[in-house]
């Protein structure tokens, strides 16, 4: 049975952290063993008191006096108590708690809302057996439903409140209905529905929300929300904070254990300056009434602009020297070097207007806008530094929608802080700068468990609409894929070139319809006001840090540095050139229908728009690495419902490889140990040539069959290889001077491509490890990416291979991969023996050709706890990422280099060079 409104998260706050459940009685039990809800009034419940409550760590929990009431009486587990995330039903809950929070300011409304992930997991017998062997219990560390979904960020001008209300109504956010299949505008209103809001508008517009949406506003303190939102974002998002000096953006990784104290400067209509000493510990120490409202108000009077964004756009084409009095104007073009002032330093903002005999209309609006922007930004920077000086703080974070990712604004503030502090203090900015209060309000529901989430639980993704995410959104929600296609086709029909489009939403559209090229593309002056540089934040509590990393804090997955513009340009060209072939494969995977062709064309244009956006500003979506680019491509494919573009190709290559596997195994079994080990490693390297992500390999496919390519690849296996640690690995595996080493306890094999790569390369290597008595875990993608094999596909491949190999069959049965009786094609028809070392399959938690080991699935993390050997195979996992990674256990990195640029940069070699890199445990 589903929970409230079909959503297991509604009505569950931090009280649920104290709940367990009894599998037999289905009673919900608190941490101290008391049964909750056996008929007693929830107001008397020990865990439901509203004042002075403490969490499990003993910290005080802030309770809003007007917060929605949570009734836990008669709460019980519904459905099968053995389920991974059993639903807890609160039958007496009367307040409908929404998944929506707002920060309603004087100028802008900031909205944060949550949508659930579709549950695509398959809890089959194979997976259950593997989980039992790995010791993964029901529900990943918790005994209650955990948050899994997406956090969306949207803004509206406060003057257009009705558009915001229409948006909320169209998506049914106020009813807690945020999944498209639950949209139901006819659903009866709940007079007890409550949504969280902060900011002055929470008071000012409360009656309007009640009238239009039938919901009550639960008001949260503005400063509480601001600080809570900032603390969460800084601790939980890896690339949240950055510096911005002279047009250069550099992301700063904040150690959450060393976050406090800091100064938070929130620049909204006015400016609040807050000293933050910890979670819930802060003090507003200063502020100024000269802020974003001042800029917009004076700018509107002086330039007649109709919007804040228009005013910012004007500033990009301005020259403040026509209005501002500079030091050089006073000193005849000279610096005042004695006190460290250059000739270009502003001595008096708008100072020239005193002596110039001009009227307002004689000044260019562009110059006025820029002069005004510099005046306000410099003063905010100086006031902020002086307050930092008061408290001895070196770190200052600036937030608020005055900044809006505007490069010139950030440069001006940074210059002021750097100038007055003589370089000792640092101005830092936040990518979610305008949403701090809204995030804090969202967290005040307390049921979402956001405060428990850490950086490895959150993945920011920029799918099809990424360059346009966060723009003005109006009208009804997107109903189906055809609407996504229609806006892209409309974009193309307008004849607009694909260069970093900024959303300009006509009335009556979804906000994703119709785009225009920005009127200005000035480098450091570029305004990002309309295209907020935030995506959808995916909350995945089942992701963990890979426990075998030697130093997770120092780990950097990306090998290629894309901060080098030439490097960036090269890889963008590679991806662009590969795009037509990828589209062909994607369309073919869907049967080549007209609908598939439309979607393929739309995907190509959307991904091209991403590349153009990132080419103009590489740091637009956060710190950019090659892995991020490749994942972005896969996300775009999935957005246009190409769930597995290489499905048919993978099937054909698997069949061809499985057909010759018996002959290969027979050949291997007639070799001595040393020859066999070398042949196995050569086999992995040779089979790794089959990679549809490589242009060179795509060309090979057009010239020969799979067997011909494999034979050619084996002929290139002459040692020494470009990186050749085989002798070290051989000594570890076979010993030296007649002394046999102990076998590895468990090996994790990160597999790569389907076909020959997995069947003729990695499976025979896994078989050899099993022969030695080593448990083997095949680690594969959770989602398809190019022609990579997935964890869902691997059991069937292993089952087919096991028909020809007794070692694989017994290990697969022991590992839960063959839960049904084998057919008569097995070697001896027996069921194998339970004492055999197991062969298991786990998913890695990602859907990309690369892997970031800071975010892997919980089952992979569990499998790693007893592993003493990691084998990373393929360009994506062993070269593009993790080539420099260091592990607590032994590691073997195997790959054939199929990109000339990568070969030159990484190993100073050439295309088709081989890498066999063995590293002892650190």
Coordinates of C-alpha atoms in Angstrom, one line a residue, residues 365-804:
X365 CA 22.1 54.2 -20.2
X366 CA 24.9 51.6 -20.6
X367 CA 27.4 53.8 -18.8
X368 CA 25.0 54.7 -16.0
X369 CA 24.2 51.1 -15.4
X370 CA 27.9 50.1 -15.2
X371 CA 28.8 53.0 -12.9
X372 CA 25.9 52.2 -10.6
X373 CA 26.8 48.5 -10.5
X374 CA 30.5 49.2 -9.7
X375 CA 29.5 51.8 -7.0
X376 CA 27.2 49.3 -5.1
X377 CA 29.4 46.3 -5.6
X378 CA 32.6 48.1 -4.4
X379 CA 30.8 49.3 -1.3
X380 CA 29.3 45.9 -0.4
X381 CA 32.8 44.4 -0.8
X382 CA 34.4 47.0 1.4
X383 CA 31.7 46.8 4.2
X384 CA 32.0 43.0 4.1
X385 CA 35.7 43.0 4.5
X386 CA 35.6 45.5 7.4
X387 CA 33.2 43.1 9.2
X388 CA 35.4 40.2 8.5
X389 CA 38.3 42.2 10.0
X390 CA 36.2 42.8 13.1
X391 CA 36.0 39.1 13.8
X392 CA 39.3 37.9 12.3
X393 CA 37.6 36.0 9.5
X394 CA 39.5 35.2 6.2
X395 CA 36.6 33.5 4.4
X396 CA 33.7 35.5 3.1
X397 CA 30.8 33.9 1.1
X398 CA 28.6 36.1 -1.0
X399 CA 25.1 35.0 -2.0
X400 CA 21.8 36.5 -3.1
X401 CA 20.2 37.2 -6.5
X402 CA 22.0 40.6 -6.8
X403 CA 25.0 38.6 -8.0
X404 CA 23.2 36.2 -10.4
X405 CA 26.5 34.7 -11.7
X406 CA 27.3 38.1 -13.2
X407 CA 31.0 38.0 -13.9
X408 CA 31.6 41.8 -13.6
X409 CA 29.7 42.0 -10.3
X410 CA 31.8 39.2 -8.8
X411 CA 35.1 40.6 -10.1
X412 CA 34.2 44.0 -8.6
X413 CA 33.4 42.5 -5.2
X414 CA 36.5 40.3 -5.3
X415 CA 38.7 43.3 -6.2
X416 CA 37.3 45.3 -3.3
X417 CA 37.9 42.5 -0.8
X418 CA 41.4 41.8 -2.2
X419 CA 42.3 45.5 -2.2
X420 CA 41.2 46.4 1.3
X421 CA 42.6 43.2 2.9
X422 CA 45.8 43.4 0.9
X423 CA 45.2 39.9 -0.4
X424 CA 44.6 38.3 3.1
X425 CA 40.9 37.8 2.8
X426 CA 39.1 36.0 0.0
X427 CA 35.7 36.6 -1.6
X428 CA 33.9 33.4 -2.5
X429 CA 30.6 33.0 -4.3
X430 CA 28.0 30.3 -4.4
X431 CA 26.5 28.6 -7.5
X432 CA 23.1 28.3 -5.7
X433 CA 23.5 31.9 -4.5
X434 CA 19.9 33.0 -4.7
X435 CA 18.4 29.8 -3.3
X436 CA 19.9 29.8 0.2
X437 CA 16.7 30.8 2.0
X438 CA 14.5 28.5 -0.1
X439 CA 16.8 25.5 0.6
X440 CA 16.8 26.3 4.3
X441 CA 13.0 26.5 4.3
X442 CA 12.8 23.2 2.5
X443 CA 15.0 21.6 5.1
X444 CA 12.8 22.9 7.8
X445 CA 10.3 20.2 6.9
X446 CA 12.8 17.9 8.6
X447 CA 11.3 14.8 7.1
X448 CA 13.5 14.9 4.0
X449 CA 16.7 14.0 5.9
X450 CA 18.7 16.5 3.9
X451 CA 21.0 17.2 6.8
X452 CA 22.1 13.6 6.7
X453 CA 23.1 13.8 3.0
X454 CA 26.8 14.3 2.2
X455 CA 28.6 15.2 -0.9
X456 CA 28.7 11.6 -2.2
X457 CA 24.9 11.4 -2.0
X458 CA 24.3 14.3 -4.4
X459 CA 24.7 14.4 -8.2
X460 CA 24.0 17.6 -10.1
X461 CA 22.8 16.8 -13.6
X462 CA 22.3 19.0 -16.6
X463 CA 20.0 17.1 -19.0
X464 CA 18.5 18.3 -22.3
X465 CA 17.5 21.7 -20.9
X466 CA 20.6 22.3 -19.0
X467 CA 21.6 25.6 -20.6
X468 CA 18.1 26.7 -20.0
X469 CA 17.5 25.3 -16.5
X470 CA 16.2 27.9 -14.0
X471 CA 14.8 30.3 -16.6
X472 CA 11.4 31.7 -16.5
X473 CA 8.9 28.9 -16.4
X474 CA 5.2 29.5 -17.0
X475 CA 2.1 27.5 -17.9
X476 CA 1.3 23.8 -17.5
X477 CA 4.1 21.3 -17.1
X478 CA 5.5 19.3 -19.9
X479 CA 3.2 16.5 -20.6
X480 CA 5.2 14.2 -22.8
X481 CA 8.3 13.9 -25.0
X482 CA 6.6 15.4 -28.0
X483 CA 6.5 18.8 -26.3
X484 CA 10.2 18.6 -25.6
X485 CA 10.7 17.9 -29.3
X486 CA 8.4 20.7 -30.4
X487 CA 10.3 23.4 -28.5
X488 CA 13.6 22.2 -29.9
X489 CA 12.1 22.2 -33.4
X490 CA 10.8 25.7 -32.8
X491 CA 14.3 26.7 -31.8
X492 CA 15.7 25.4 -35.1
X493 CA 13.0 26.9 -37.2
X494 CA 13.8 30.3 -35.9
X495 CA 17.1 29.9 -37.5
X496 CA 19.0 30.7 -34.3
X497 CA 22.6 29.5 -34.2
X498 CA 23.4 27.2 -31.3
X499 CA 25.6 29.4 -29.2
X500 CA 24.9 29.5 -25.5
X501 CA 21.2 30.3 -25.8
X502 CA 19.5 32.2 -23.0
X503 CA 15.8 31.3 -22.3
X504 CA 13.3 33.9 -23.2
X505 CA 10.0 32.3 -22.5
X506 CA 7.0 33.7 -24.4
X507 CA 3.7 33.9 -22.4
X508 CA 1.8 30.7 -22.5
X509 CA 4.7 28.3 -23.0
X510 CA 6.3 25.9 -20.6
X511 CA 9.4 28.1 -20.3
X512 CA 11.3 25.7 -22.5
X513 CA 9.8 27.0 -25.7
X514 CA 11.7 29.5 -27.9
X515 CA 15.2 30.7 -27.4
X516 CA 17.2 33.7 -28.5
X517 CA 20.9 34.3 -28.7
X518 CA 22.1 36.7 -26.0
X519 CA 22.5 40.2 -27.2
X520 CA 26.0 40.4 -25.7
X521 CA 28.8 37.8 -25.5
X522 CA 31.5 39.9 -23.8
X523 CA 34.0 37.6 -22.1
X524 CA 34.2 38.7 -18.5
X525 CA 31.2 40.9 -18.8
X526 CA 28.9 38.1 -19.8
X527 CA 25.7 38.1 -17.7
X528 CA 24.3 34.8 -16.6
X529 CA 21.3 36.4 -15.1
X530 CA 18.7 34.5 -17.1
X531 CA 20.5 31.1 -17.3
X532 CA 21.2 30.2 -13.7
X533 CA 24.2 27.9 -13.5
X534 CA 22.4 25.2 -11.5
X535 CA 20.9 22.0 -12.6
X536 CA 18.7 19.4 -11.0
X537 CA 20.2 18.1 -7.8
X538 CA 19.7 14.3 -7.7
X539 CA 19.6 13.0 -4.2
X540 CA 20.8 9.4 -4.1
X541 CA 21.4 8.2 -0.5
X542 CA 22.6 4.8 -1.8
X543 CA 25.8 6.3 -3.1
X544 CA 28.9 6.1 -1.0
X545 CA 32.6 6.9 -1.2
X546 CA 34.6 3.9 -2.5
X547 CA 36.2 2.6 0.8
X548 CA 39.5 1.4 -0.9
X549 CA 40.6 4.9 -1.9
X550 CA 43.9 5.7 -0.2
X551 CA 43.0 9.3 0.4
X552 CA 39.4 10.3 -0.6
X553 CA 40.2 14.0 0.1
X554 CA 43.0 14.0 -2.4
X555 CA 41.3 11.9 -5.0
X556 CA 40.6 13.5 -8.3
X557 CA 39.0 11.2 -10.9
X558 CA 39.6 13.3 -14.0
X559 CA 43.0 12.7 -15.6
X560 CA 42.6 15.3 -18.4
X561 CA 42.7 19.0 -17.3
X562 CA 40.0 20.8 -19.3
X563 CA 40.9 24.2 -17.8
X564 CA 43.4 24.4 -20.7
X565 CA 41.3 26.0 -23.5
X566 CA 43.1 24.1 -26.3
X567 CA 42.5 20.8 -24.5
X568 CA 38.9 21.7 -24.1
X569 CA 38.5 22.7 -27.7
X570 CA 40.1 19.4 -28.8
X571 CA 37.7 17.2 -26.8
X572 CA 34.7 19.2 -27.9
X573 CA 35.7 18.6 -31.5
X574 CA 36.1 14.9 -30.8
X575 CA 32.6 14.7 -29.3
X576 CA 31.1 16.8 -32.0
X577 CA 32.6 14.6 -34.7
X578 CA 31.4 11.5 -33.0
X579 CA 27.9 12.9 -32.7
X580 CA 26.5 11.8 -36.1
X581 CA 27.6 8.2 -35.6
X582 CA 26.1 8.2 -32.1
X583 CA 22.8 9.5 -33.4
X584 CA 22.7 6.9 -36.1
X585 CA 23.2 4.1 -33.5
X586 CA 20.6 5.6 -31.2
X587 CA 18.0 5.9 -34.0
X588 CA 18.7 2.4 -35.1
X589 CA 18.3 1.1 -31.6
X590 CA 14.7 2.3 -31.7
X591 CA 14.0 0.7 -35.1
X592 CA 14.8 3.7 -37.2
X593 CA 11.2 5.1 -37.0
X594 CA 10.3 8.6 -37.8
X595 CA 9.7 9.3 -34.2
X596 CA 13.2 8.0 -33.4
X597 CA 14.7 10.2 -36.1
X598 CA 13.0 13.3 -34.6
X599 CA 14.3 12.4 -31.2
X600 CA 17.7 11.8 -32.5
X601 CA 17.8 15.2 -34.2
X602 CA 16.6 16.9 -31.1
X603 CA 19.2 15.1 -29.0
X604 CA 22.0 16.2 -31.3
X605 CA 20.9 19.8 -31.2
X606 CA 20.5 19.8 -27.4
X607 CA 23.9 18.3 -26.8
X608 CA 25.4 20.7 -29.3
X609 CA 23.9 23.5 -27.4
X610 CA 25.5 22.1 -24.2
X611 CA 28.9 22.0 -25.9
X612 CA 28.6 25.5 -27.2
X613 CA 27.6 26.8 -23.7
X614 CA 30.5 25.1 -22.1
X615 CA 32.9 26.2 -24.8
X616 CA 32.0 29.8 -24.0
X617 CA 32.1 29.3 -20.2
X618 CA 33.7 25.9 -19.2
X619 CA 32.9 26.4 -15.5
X620 CA 29.2 27.1 -16.1
X621 CA 28.0 23.8 -14.6
X622 CA 30.8 23.4 -12.0
X623 CA 34.3 22.1 -12.3
X624 CA 34.5 20.5 -15.7
X625 CA 36.3 17.2 -16.5
X626 CA 36.2 14.8 -19.4
X627 CA 34.1 12.4 -17.3
X628 CA 31.5 15.1 -16.7
X629 CA 31.3 15.8 -20.5
X630 CA 30.8 12.1 -21.3
X631 CA 28.2 11.7 -18.6
X632 CA 26.4 14.8 -19.9
X633 CA 26.1 13.1 -23.3
X634 CA 24.6 10.0 -21.8
X635 CA 22.1 12.1 -19.7
X636 CA 21.0 13.9 -22.9
X637 CA 20.4 10.6 -24.6
X638 CA 18.3 9.3 -21.8
X639 CA 16.4 12.6 -21.7
X640 CA 15.2 11.9 -25.3
X641 CA 14.4 8.3 -24.3
X642 CA 17.3 6.6 -26.0
X643 CA 17.8 4.3 -23.0
X644 CA 20.4 2.0 -24.7
X645 CA 21.6 3.3 -28.0
X646 CA 23.9 0.3 -28.6
X647 CA 21.6 -2.4 -27.5
X648 CA 21.4 -4.4 -30.8
X649 CA 25.2 -4.0 -31.5
X650 CA 26.0 -5.3 -28.0
X651 CA 23.8 -8.3 -28.5
X652 CA 25.4 -9.2 -31.8
X653 CA 28.9 -8.8 -30.4
X654 CA 28.1 -10.8 -27.3
X655 CA 26.8 -13.7 -29.5
X656 CA 29.9 -13.6 -31.8
X657 CA 32.3 -13.6 -28.8
X658 CA 30.5 -16.3 -26.9
X659 CA 30.6 -18.6 -30.0
X660 CA 34.5 -18.6 -29.9
X661 CA 34.9 -18.6 -26.1
X662 CA 35.1 -22.4 -25.7
X663 CA 38.0 -22.6 -28.1
X664 CA 39.8 -19.8 -26.3
X665 CA 39.3 -21.5 -22.9
X666 CA 40.6 -24.8 -24.3
X667 CA 43.7 -23.1 -25.6
X668 CA 44.3 -21.4 -22.3
X669 CA 44.0 -24.7 -20.4
X670 CA 46.8 -26.2 -22.3
X671 CA 49.3 -23.5 -21.3
X672 CA 51.6 -23.4 -18.3
X673 CA 50.8 -20.8 -15.6
X674 CA 53.2 -18.1 -16.7
X675 CA 52.3 -18.3 -20.4
X676 CA 48.6 -18.4 -19.5
X677 CA 48.8 -15.3 -17.3
X678 CA 50.6 -13.3 -20.0
X679 CA 48.0 -14.5 -22.6
X680 CA 45.2 -13.5 -20.3
X681 CA 46.5 -10.0 -19.9
X682 CA 47.2 -9.7 -23.6
X683 CA 43.6 -10.9 -24.2
X684 CA 42.2 -8.1 -22.0
X685 CA 44.2 -5.5 -23.8
X686 CA 43.5 -6.8 -27.2
X687 CA 39.7 -7.1 -26.6
X688 CA 39.6 -3.6 -25.2
X689 CA 40.0 -2.3 -28.7
X690 CA 36.2 -2.9 -29.2
X691 CA 35.1 0.6 -28.1
X692 CA 32.3 2.5 -30.0
X693 CA 33.3 5.6 -28.1
X694 CA 36.5 5.8 -30.1
X695 CA 36.6 7.4 -33.6
X696 CA 39.6 5.3 -34.5
X697 CA 37.8 2.1 -33.5
X698 CA 34.6 3.1 -35.3
X699 CA 36.7 3.4 -38.5
X700 CA 38.1 -0.1 -37.8
X701 CA 34.5 -1.5 -37.6
X702 CA 33.9 -0.3 -41.2
X703 CA 37.0 -2.2 -42.4
X704 CA 36.6 -5.6 -41.0
X705 CA 34.6 -8.1 -38.9
X706 CA 34.9 -8.5 -35.1
X707 CA 37.2 -11.5 -35.5
X708 CA 39.5 -9.8 -38.0
X709 CA 39.8 -6.8 -35.7
X710 CA 40.5 -9.0 -32.7
X711 CA 43.2 -10.9 -34.6
X712 CA 44.8 -7.6 -35.7
X713 CA 44.7 -6.3 -32.1
X714 CA 46.4 -9.5 -30.8
X715 CA 49.1 -9.0 -33.4
X716 CA 49.9 -5.7 -31.7
X717 CA 50.6 -7.3 -28.4
X718 CA 54.4 -7.3 -28.6
X719 CA 56.1 -6.3 -25.4
X720 CA 57.3 -4.1 -23.9
X721 CA 54.0 -2.1 -23.7
X722 CA 54.1 1.6 -23.3
X723 CA 53.3 1.1 -19.6
X724 CA 54.4 -2.4 -18.7
X725 CA 54.3 -3.6 -15.1
X726 CA 53.4 -7.2 -16.1
X727 CA 56.5 -8.7 -14.6
X728 CA 55.6 -7.2 -11.2
X729 CA 52.0 -8.5 -11.4
X730 CA 53.3 -11.9 -12.5
X731 CA 55.6 -12.1 -9.5
X732 CA 52.7 -11.2 -7.2
X733 CA 50.4 -13.8 -8.8
X734 CA 52.9 -16.7 -9.3
X735 CA 55.7 -15.9 -6.9
X736 CA 59.4 -16.1 -7.4
X737 CA 62.2 -18.6 -6.7
X738 CA 59.6 -21.4 -6.4
X739 CA 57.8 -19.6 -3.5
X740 CA 54.0 -19.4 -4.1
X741 CA 52.3 -16.2 -2.8
X742 CA 48.9 -16.4 -1.0
X743 CA 46.0 -15.8 -3.4
X744 CA 43.9 -12.7 -3.2
X745 CA 40.8 -12.9 -1.0
X746 CA 38.5 -10.9 -3.2
X747 CA 39.1 -9.1 -6.5
X748 CA 36.9 -6.3 -7.9
X749 CA 37.0 -6.3 -11.7
X750 CA 35.7 -3.0 -13.2
X751 CA 34.6 -4.2 -16.6
X752 CA 34.2 -2.0 -19.7
X753 CA 32.7 -2.9 -23.1
X754 CA 30.3 -5.6 -24.2
X755 CA 31.3 -8.3 -26.7
X756 CA 34.9 -9.4 -27.0
X757 CA 36.0 -7.1 -24.2
X758 CA 34.0 -8.8 -21.5
X759 CA 33.6 -12.3 -23.0
X760 CA 37.1 -12.9 -24.4
X761 CA 39.0 -10.5 -22.1
X762 CA 37.7 -10.1 -18.6
X763 CA 35.8 -13.3 -18.1
X764 CA 38.8 -15.5 -18.8
X765 CA 40.8 -13.4 -16.4
X766 CA 38.1 -13.7 -13.8
X767 CA 38.1 -17.5 -14.4
X768 CA 41.9 -17.6 -13.6
X769 CA 41.4 -15.7 -10.4
X770 CA 38.6 -18.1 -9.4
X771 CA 40.9 -21.0 -10.2
X772 CA 43.4 -19.5 -7.7
X773 CA 40.7 -19.4 -5.0
X774 CA 39.9 -15.7 -5.2
X775 CA 36.3 -14.4 -4.9
X776 CA 35.6 -12.3 -8.0
X777 CA 33.1 -9.4 -8.2
X778 CA 32.4 -8.1 -11.7
X779 CA 31.6 -4.4 -11.4
X780 CA 29.5 -3.0 -14.2
X781 CA 27.5 0.1 -15.0
X782 CA 24.1 0.6 -13.5
X783 CA 22.9 2.3 -16.7
X784 CA 23.9 1.9 -20.3
X785 CA 26.6 4.1 -21.7
X786 CA 27.9 3.6 -25.3
X787 CA 28.6 -0.1 -25.7
X788 CA 29.6 -0.7 -22.1
X789 CA 28.1 -3.9 -20.5
X790 CA 25.7 -3.2 -17.7
X791 CA 25.2 -5.1 -14.4
X792 CA 21.7 -6.1 -15.6
X793 CA 23.2 -7.8 -18.7
X794 CA 26.1 -9.5 -17.1
X795 CA 24.4 -12.4 -15.4
X796 CA 23.0 -13.6 -18.7
X797 CA 26.4 -13.4 -20.4
X798 CA 28.0 -15.3 -17.5
X799 CA 25.2 -17.9 -17.7
X800 CA 26.0 -18.5 -21.4
X801 CA 29.7 -18.6 -20.7
X802 CA 29.1 -21.0 -17.8
X803 CA 27.6 -23.6 -20.2
X804 CA 31.1 -24.2 -21.5

